[in-house]
JSON list of C-alpha atoms in Angstrom, two decimals:
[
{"chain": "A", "resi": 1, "resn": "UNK", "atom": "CA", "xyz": [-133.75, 195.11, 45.34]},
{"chain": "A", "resi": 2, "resn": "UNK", "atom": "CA", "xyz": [-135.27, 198.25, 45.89]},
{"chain": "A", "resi": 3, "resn": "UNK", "atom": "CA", "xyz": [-134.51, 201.87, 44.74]},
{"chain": "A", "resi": 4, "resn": "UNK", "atom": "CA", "xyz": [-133.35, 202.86, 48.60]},
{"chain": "A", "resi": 5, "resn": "UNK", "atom": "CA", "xyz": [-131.32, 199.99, 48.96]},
{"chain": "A", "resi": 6, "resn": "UNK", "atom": "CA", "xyz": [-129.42, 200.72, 46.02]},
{"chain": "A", "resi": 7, "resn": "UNK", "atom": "CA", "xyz": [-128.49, 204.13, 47.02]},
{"chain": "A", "resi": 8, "resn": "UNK", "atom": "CA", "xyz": [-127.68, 203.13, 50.28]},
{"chain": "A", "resi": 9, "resn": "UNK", "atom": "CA", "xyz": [-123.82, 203.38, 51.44]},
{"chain": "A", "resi": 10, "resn": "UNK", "atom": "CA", "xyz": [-122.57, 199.95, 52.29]},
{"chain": "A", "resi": 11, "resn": "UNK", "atom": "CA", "xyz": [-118.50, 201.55, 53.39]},
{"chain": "A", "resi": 12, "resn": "UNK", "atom": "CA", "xyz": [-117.34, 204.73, 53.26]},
{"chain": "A", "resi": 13, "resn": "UNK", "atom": "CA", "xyz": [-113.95, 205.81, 53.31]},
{"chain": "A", "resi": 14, "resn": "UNK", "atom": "CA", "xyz": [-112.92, 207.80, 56.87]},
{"chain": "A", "resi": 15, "resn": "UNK", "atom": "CA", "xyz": [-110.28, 210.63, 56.85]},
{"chain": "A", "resi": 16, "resn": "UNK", "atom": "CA", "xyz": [-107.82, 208.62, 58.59]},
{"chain": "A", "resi": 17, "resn": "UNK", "atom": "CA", "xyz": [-107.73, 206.09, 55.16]},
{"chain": "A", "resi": 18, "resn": "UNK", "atom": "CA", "xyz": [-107.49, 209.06, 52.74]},
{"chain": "A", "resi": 19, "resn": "UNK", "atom": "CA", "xyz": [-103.76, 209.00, 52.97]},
{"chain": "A", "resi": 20, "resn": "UNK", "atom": "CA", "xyz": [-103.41, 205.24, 51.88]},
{"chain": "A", "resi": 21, "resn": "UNK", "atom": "CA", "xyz": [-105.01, 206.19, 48.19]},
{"chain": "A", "resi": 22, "resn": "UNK", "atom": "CA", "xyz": [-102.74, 208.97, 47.62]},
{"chain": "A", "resi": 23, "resn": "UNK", "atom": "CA", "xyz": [-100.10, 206.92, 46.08]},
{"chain": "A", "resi": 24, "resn": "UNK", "atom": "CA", "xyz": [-100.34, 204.95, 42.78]},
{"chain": "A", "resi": 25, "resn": "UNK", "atom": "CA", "xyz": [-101.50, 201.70, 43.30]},
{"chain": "A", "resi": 26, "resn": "UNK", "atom": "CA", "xyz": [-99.43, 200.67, 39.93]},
{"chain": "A", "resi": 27, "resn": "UNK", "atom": "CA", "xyz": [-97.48, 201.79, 36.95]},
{"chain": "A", "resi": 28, "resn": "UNK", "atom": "CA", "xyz": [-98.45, 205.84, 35.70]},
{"chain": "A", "resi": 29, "resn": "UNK", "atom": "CA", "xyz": [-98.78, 205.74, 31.88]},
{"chain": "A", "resi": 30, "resn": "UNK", "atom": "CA", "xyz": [-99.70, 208.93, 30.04]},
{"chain": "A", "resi": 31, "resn": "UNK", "atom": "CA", "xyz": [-99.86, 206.97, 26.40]},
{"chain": "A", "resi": 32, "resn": "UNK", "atom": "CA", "xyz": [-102.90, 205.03, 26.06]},
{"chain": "A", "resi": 33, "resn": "UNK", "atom": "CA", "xyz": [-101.70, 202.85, 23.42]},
{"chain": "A", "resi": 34, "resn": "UNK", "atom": "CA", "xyz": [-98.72, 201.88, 25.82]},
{"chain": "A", "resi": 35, "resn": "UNK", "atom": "CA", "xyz": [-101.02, 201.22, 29.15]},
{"chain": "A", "resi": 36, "resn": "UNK", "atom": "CA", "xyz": [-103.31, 198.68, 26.35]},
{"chain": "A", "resi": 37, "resn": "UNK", "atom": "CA", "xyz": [-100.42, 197.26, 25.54]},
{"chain": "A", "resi": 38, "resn": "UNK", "atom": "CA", "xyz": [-99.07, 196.55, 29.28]},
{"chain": "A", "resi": 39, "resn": "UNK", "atom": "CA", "xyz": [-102.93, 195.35, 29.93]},
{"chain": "A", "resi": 40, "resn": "UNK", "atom": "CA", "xyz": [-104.52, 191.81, 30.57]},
{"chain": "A", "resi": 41, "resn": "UNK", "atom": "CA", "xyz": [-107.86, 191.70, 29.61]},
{"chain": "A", "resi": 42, "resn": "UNK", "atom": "CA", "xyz": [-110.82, 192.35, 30.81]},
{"chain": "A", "resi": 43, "resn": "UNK", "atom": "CA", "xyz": [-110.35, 196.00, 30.88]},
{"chain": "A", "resi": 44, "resn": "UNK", "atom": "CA", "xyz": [-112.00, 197.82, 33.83]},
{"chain": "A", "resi": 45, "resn": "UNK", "atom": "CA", "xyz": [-111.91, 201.57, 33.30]},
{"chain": "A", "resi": 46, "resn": "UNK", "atom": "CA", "xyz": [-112.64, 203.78, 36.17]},
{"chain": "A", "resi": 47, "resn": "UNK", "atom": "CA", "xyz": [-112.86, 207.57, 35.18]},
{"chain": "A", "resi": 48, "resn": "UNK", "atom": "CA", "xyz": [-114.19, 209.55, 32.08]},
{"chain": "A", "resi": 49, "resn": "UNK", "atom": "CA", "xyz": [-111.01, 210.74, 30.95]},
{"chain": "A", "resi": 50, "resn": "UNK", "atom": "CA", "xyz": [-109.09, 207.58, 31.41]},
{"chain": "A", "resi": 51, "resn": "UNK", "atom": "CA", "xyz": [-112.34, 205.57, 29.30]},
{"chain": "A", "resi": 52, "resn": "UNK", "atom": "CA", "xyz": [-112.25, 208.96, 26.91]},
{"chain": "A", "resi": 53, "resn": "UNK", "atom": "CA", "xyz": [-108.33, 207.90, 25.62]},
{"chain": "A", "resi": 54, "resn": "UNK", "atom": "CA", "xyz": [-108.67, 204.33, 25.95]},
{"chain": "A", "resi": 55, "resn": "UNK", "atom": "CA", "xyz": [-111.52, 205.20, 23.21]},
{"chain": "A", "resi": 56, "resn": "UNK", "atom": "CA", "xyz": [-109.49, 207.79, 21.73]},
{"chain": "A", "resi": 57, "resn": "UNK", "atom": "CA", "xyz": [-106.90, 204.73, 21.09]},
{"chain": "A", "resi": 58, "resn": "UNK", "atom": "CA", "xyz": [-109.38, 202.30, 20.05]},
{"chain": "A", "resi": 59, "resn": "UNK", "atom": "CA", "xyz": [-109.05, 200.59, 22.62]},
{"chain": "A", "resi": 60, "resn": "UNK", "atom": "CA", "xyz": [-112.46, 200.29, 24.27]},
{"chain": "A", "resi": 61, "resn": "UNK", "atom": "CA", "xyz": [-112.90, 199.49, 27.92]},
{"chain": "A", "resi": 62, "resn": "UNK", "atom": "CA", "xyz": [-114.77, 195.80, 28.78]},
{"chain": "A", "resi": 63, "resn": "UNK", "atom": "CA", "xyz": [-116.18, 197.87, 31.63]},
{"chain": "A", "resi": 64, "resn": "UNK", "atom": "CA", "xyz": [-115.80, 201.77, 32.70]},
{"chain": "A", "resi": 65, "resn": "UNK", "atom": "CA", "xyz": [-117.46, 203.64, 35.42]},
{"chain": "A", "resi": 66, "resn": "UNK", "atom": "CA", "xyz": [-117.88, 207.33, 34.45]},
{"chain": "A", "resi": 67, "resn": "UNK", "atom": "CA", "xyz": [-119.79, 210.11, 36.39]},
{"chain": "A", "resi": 68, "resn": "UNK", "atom": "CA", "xyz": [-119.47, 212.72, 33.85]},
{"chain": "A", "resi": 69, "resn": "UNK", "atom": "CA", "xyz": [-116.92, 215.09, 36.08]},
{"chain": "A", "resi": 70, "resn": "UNK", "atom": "CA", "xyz": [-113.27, 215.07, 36.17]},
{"chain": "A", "resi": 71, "resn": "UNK", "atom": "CA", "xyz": [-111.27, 216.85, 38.46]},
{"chain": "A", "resi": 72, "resn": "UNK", "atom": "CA", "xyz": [-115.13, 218.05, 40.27]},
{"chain": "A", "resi": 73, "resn": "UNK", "atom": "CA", "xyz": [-115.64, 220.08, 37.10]},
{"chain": "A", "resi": 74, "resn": "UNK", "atom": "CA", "xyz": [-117.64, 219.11, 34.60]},
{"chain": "A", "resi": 75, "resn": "UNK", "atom": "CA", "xyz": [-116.15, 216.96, 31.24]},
{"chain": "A", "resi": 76, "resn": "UNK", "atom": "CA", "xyz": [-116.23, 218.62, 28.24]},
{"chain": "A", "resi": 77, "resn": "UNK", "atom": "CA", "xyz": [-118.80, 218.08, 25.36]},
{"chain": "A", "resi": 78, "resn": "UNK", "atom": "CA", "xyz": [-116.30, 216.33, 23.18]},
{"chain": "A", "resi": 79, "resn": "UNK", "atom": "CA", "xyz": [-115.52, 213.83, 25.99]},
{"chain": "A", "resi": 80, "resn": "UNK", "atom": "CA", "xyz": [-118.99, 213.36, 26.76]},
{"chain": "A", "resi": 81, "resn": "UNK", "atom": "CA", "xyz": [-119.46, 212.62, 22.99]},
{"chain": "A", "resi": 82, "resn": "UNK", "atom": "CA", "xyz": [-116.96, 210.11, 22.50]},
{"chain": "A", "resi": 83, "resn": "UNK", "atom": "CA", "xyz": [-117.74, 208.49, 25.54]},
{"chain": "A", "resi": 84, "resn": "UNK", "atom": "CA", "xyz": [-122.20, 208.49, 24.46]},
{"chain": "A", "resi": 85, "resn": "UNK", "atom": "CA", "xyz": [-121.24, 207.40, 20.96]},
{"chain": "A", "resi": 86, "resn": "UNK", "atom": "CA", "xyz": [-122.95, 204.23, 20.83]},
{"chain": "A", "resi": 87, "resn": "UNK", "atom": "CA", "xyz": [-119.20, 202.31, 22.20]},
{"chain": "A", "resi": 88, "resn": "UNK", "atom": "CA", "xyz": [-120.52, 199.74, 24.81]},
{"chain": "A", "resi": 89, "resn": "UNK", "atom": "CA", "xyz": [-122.97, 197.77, 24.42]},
{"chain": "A", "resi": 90, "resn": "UNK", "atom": "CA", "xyz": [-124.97, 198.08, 27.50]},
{"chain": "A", "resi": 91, "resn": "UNK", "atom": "CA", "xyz": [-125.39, 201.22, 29.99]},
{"chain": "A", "resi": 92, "resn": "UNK", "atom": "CA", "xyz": [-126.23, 200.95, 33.50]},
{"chain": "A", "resi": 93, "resn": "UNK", "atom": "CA", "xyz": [-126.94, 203.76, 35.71]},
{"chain": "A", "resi": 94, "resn": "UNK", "atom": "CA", "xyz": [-126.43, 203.90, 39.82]},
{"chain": "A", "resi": 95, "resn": "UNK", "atom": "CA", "xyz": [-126.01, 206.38, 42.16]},
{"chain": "A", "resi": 96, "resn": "UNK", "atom": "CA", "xyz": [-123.02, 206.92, 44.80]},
{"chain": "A", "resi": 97, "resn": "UNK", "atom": "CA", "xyz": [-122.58, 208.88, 47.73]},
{"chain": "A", "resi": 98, "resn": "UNK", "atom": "CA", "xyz": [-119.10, 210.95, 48.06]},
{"chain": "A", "resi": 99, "resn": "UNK", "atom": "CA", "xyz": [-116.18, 208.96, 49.65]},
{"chain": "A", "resi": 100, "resn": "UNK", "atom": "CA", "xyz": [-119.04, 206.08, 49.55]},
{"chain": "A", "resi": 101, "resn": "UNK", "atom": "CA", "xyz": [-119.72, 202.86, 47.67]},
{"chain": "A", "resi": 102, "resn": "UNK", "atom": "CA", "xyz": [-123.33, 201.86, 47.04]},
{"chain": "A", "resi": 103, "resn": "UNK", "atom": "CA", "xyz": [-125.21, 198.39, 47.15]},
{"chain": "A", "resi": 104, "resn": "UNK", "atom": "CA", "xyz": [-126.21, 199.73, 43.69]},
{"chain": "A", "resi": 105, "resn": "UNK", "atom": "CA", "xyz": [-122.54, 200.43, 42.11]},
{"chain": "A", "resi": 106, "resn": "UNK", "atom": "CA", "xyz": [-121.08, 197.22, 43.59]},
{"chain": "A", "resi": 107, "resn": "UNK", "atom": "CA", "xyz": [-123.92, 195.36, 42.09]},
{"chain": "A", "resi": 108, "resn": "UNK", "atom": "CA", "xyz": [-123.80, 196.66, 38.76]},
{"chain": "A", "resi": 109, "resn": "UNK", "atom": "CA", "xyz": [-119.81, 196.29, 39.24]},
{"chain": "A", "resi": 110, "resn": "UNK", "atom": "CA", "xyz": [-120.39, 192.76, 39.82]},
{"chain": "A", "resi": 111, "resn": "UNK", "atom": "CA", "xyz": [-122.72, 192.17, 37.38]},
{"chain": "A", "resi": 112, "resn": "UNK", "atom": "CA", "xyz": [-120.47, 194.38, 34.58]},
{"chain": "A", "resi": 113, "resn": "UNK", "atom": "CA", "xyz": [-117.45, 192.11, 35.24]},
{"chain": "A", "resi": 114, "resn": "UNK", "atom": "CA", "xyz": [-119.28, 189.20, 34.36]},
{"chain": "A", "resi": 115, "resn": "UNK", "atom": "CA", "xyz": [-120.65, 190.04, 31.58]},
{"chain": "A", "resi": 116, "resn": "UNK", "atom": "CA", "xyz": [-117.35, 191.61, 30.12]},
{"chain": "A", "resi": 117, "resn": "UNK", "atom": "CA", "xyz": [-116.11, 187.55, 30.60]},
{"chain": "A", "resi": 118, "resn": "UNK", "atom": "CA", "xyz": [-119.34, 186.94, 28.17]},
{"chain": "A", "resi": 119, "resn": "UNK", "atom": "CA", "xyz": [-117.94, 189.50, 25.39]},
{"chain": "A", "resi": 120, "resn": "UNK", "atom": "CA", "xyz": [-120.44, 192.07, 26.40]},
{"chain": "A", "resi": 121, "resn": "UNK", "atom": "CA", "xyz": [-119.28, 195.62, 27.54]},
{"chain": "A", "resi": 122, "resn": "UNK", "atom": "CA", "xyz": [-120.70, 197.95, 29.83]},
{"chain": "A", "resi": 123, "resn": "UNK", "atom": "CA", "xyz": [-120.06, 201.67, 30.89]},
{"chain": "A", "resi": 124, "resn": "UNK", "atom": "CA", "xyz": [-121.79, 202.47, 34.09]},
{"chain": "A", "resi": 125, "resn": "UNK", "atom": "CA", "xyz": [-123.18, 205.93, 34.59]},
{"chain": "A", "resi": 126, "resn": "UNK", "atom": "CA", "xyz": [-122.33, 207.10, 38.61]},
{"chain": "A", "resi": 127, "resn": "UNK", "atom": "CA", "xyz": [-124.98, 209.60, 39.83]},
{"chain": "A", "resi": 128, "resn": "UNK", "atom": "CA", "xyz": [-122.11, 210.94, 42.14]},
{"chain": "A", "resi": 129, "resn": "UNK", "atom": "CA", "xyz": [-119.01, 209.99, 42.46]},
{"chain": "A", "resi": 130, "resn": "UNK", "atom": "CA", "xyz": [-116.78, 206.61, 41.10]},
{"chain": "A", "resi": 131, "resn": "UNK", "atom": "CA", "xyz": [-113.63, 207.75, 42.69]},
{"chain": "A", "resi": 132, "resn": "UNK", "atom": "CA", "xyz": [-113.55, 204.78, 45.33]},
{"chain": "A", "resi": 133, "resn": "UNK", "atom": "CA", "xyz": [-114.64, 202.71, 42.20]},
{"chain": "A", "resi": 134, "resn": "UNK", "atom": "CA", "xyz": [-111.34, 201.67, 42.19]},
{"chain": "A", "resi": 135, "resn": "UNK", "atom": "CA", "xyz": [-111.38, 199.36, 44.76]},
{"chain": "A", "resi": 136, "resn": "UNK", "atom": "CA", "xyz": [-114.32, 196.78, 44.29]},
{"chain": "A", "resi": 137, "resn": "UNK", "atom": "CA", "xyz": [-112.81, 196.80, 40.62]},
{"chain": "A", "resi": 138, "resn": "UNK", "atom": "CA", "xyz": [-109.53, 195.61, 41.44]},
{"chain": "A", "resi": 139, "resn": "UNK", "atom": "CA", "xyz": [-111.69, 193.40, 44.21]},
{"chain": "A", "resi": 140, "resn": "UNK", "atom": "CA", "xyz": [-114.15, 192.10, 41.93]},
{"chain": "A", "resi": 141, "resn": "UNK", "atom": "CA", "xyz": [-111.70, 191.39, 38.55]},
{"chain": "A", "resi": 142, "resn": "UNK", "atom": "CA", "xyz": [-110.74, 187.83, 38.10]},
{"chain": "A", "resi": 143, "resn": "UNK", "atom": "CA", "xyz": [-106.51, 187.65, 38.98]},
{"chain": "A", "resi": 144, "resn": "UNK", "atom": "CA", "xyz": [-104.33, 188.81, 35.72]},
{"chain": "A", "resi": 145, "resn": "UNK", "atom": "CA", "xyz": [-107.13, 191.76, 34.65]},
{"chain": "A", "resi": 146, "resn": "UNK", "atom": "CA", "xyz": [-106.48, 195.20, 34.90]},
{"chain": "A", "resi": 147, "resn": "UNK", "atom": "CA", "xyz": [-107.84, 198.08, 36.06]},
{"chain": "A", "resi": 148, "resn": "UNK", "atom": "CA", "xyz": [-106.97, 201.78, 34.80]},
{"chain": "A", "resi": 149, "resn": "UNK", "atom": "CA", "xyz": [-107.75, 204.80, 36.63]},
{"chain": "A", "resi": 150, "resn": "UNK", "atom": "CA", "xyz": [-106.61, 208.57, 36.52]},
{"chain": "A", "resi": 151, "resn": "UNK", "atom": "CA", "xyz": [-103.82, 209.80, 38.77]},
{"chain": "A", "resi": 152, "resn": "UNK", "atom": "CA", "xyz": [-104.04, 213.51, 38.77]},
{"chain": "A", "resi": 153, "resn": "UNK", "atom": "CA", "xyz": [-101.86, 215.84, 36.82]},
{"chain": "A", "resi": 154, "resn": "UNK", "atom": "CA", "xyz": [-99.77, 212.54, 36.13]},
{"chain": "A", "resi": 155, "resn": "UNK", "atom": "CA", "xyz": [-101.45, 209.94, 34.00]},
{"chain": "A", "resi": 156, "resn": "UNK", "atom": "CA", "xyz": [-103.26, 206.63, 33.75]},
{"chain": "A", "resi": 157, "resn": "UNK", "atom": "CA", "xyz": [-102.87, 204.32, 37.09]},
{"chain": "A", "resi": 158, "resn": "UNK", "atom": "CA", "xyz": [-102.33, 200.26, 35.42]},
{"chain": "A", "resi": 159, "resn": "UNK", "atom": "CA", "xyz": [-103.56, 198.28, 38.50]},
{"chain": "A", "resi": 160, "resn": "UNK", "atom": "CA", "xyz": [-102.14, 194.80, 37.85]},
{"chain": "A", "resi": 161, "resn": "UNK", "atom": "CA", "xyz": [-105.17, 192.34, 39.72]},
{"chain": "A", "resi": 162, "resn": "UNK", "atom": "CA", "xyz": [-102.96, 189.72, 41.62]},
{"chain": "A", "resi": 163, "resn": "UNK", "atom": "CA", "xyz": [-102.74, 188.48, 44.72]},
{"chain": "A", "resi": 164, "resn": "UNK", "atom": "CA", "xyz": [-100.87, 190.86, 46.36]},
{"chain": "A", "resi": 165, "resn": "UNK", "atom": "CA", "xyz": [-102.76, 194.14, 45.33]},
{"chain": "A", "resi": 166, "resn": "UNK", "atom": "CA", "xyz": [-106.43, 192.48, 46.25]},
{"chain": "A", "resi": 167, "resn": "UNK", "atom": "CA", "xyz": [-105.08, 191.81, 49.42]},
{"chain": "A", "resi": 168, "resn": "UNK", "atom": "CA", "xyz": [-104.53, 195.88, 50.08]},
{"chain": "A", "resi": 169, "resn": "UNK", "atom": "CA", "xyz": [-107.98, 196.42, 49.10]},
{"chain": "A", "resi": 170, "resn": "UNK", "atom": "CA", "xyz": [-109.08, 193.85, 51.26]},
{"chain": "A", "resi": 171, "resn": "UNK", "atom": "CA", "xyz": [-107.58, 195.10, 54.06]},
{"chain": "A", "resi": 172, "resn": "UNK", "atom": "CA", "xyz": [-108.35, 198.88, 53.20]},
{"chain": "A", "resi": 173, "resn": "UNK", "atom": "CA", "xyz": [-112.17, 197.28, 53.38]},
{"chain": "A", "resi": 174, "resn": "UNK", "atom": "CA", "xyz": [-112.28, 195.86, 56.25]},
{"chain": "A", "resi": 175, "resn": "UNK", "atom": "CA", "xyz": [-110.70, 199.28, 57.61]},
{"chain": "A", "resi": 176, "resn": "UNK", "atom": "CA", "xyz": [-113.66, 201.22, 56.40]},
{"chain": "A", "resi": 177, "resn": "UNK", "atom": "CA", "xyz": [-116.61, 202.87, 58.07]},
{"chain": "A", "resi": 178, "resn": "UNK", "atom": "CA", "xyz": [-119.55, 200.11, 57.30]},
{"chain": "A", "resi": 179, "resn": "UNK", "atom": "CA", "xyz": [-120.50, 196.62, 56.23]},
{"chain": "A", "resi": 180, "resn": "UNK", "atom": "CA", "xyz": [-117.93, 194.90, 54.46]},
{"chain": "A", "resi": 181, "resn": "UNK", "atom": "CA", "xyz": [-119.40, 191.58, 54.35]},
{"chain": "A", "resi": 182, "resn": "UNK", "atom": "CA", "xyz": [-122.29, 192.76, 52.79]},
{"chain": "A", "resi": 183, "resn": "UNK", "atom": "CA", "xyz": [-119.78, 194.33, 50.35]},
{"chain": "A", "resi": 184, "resn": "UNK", "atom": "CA", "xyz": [-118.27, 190.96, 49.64]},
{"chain": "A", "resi": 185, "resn": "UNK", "atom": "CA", "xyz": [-121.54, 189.33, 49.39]},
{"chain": "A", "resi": 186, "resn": "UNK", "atom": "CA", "xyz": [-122.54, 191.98, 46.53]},
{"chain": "A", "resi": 187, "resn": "UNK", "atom": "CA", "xyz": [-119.01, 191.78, 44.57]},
{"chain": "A", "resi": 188, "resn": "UNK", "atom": "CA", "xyz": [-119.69, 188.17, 44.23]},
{"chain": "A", "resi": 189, "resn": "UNK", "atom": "CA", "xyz": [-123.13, 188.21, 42.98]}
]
């Protein structure tokens, strides 16, 4: 795969859809040792803050996806830190487009999640944005894993992945601007 069609934008998320992601898509926790607790492995981390406390707690993410902003400022140092500090035990970086997912990020996704069912962890490094990361996780995560991301000002999202919540995403998907086939095709490898 080349360097262009990594970057390129395979959905994007319209205006009319923004309204759907408002809402938590599961349980708000704002303990980290509590959301581990609640959690079926693997672990899919989307956010720097959210992968910062699961750290924080010891509790190390099978995969995150981290683009070194939260809230469109930059993290702090000390975030940044904990996050660099040797913790997974590979590192992939992609880039992705604003409101976007790339051929790039759902590959590495894809490729992250299986390696996580190897023992192997991996934080991947978003040139851009991983907000919509969200989605191929929950997509892409065998059924009983979790996925954590950061609800603003409130906490830590627990996305239980069953049947019901991977049939939203689906659906939110096939609603998007773009190519969701050829997202499918690079979720599953």
């Amino acid at each position: 795969m080349t360097e262009d069609t990594d970057t390129e934008v395979v959905v994007s998320l319209q205006e009319a859809l923004r309204g759907e992601l408002k809402d938590p898509m599961g349980e708000v926790y704002t303990d980290a040792e509590a959301l581990f607790t609640a959690a079926e492995p693997p672990l899919i981390a989307v956010g720097d803050i959210v992968t910062y406390h699961l750290i924080e707690a010891d509790h190390r993410p099978d995969v995150a996806l981290i683009d070194g902003q939260t809230k469109r400022s930059a993290i702090e140092d000390h975030i940044r830190e904990a996050i660099d500090a040797g913790v997974f035990d590979r590192e992939v970086e992609v880039a992705n487009a604003a409101a976007g997912l790339s051929a790039g990020l759902l590959s590495a996704l894809a490729t992250a999640i299986d390696a996580a069912g190897e023992g192997e962890s991996t934080v991947i490094v978003v040139d851009g944005e991983e907000d919509l990361a969200t989605l191929p996780a929950v997509a892409a995560a065998p059924s009983g894993a979790s996925v954590v991301y950061g609800q603003p000002d409130e906490g830590m999202v627990l996305v239980e992945c069953d049947d019901e919540i991977k049939a939203r995403v689906r659906d939110l998907f096939e609603r998007m601007d773009g190519d969701d086939e050829r997202l499918w095709d690079l979720l599953d490898g």
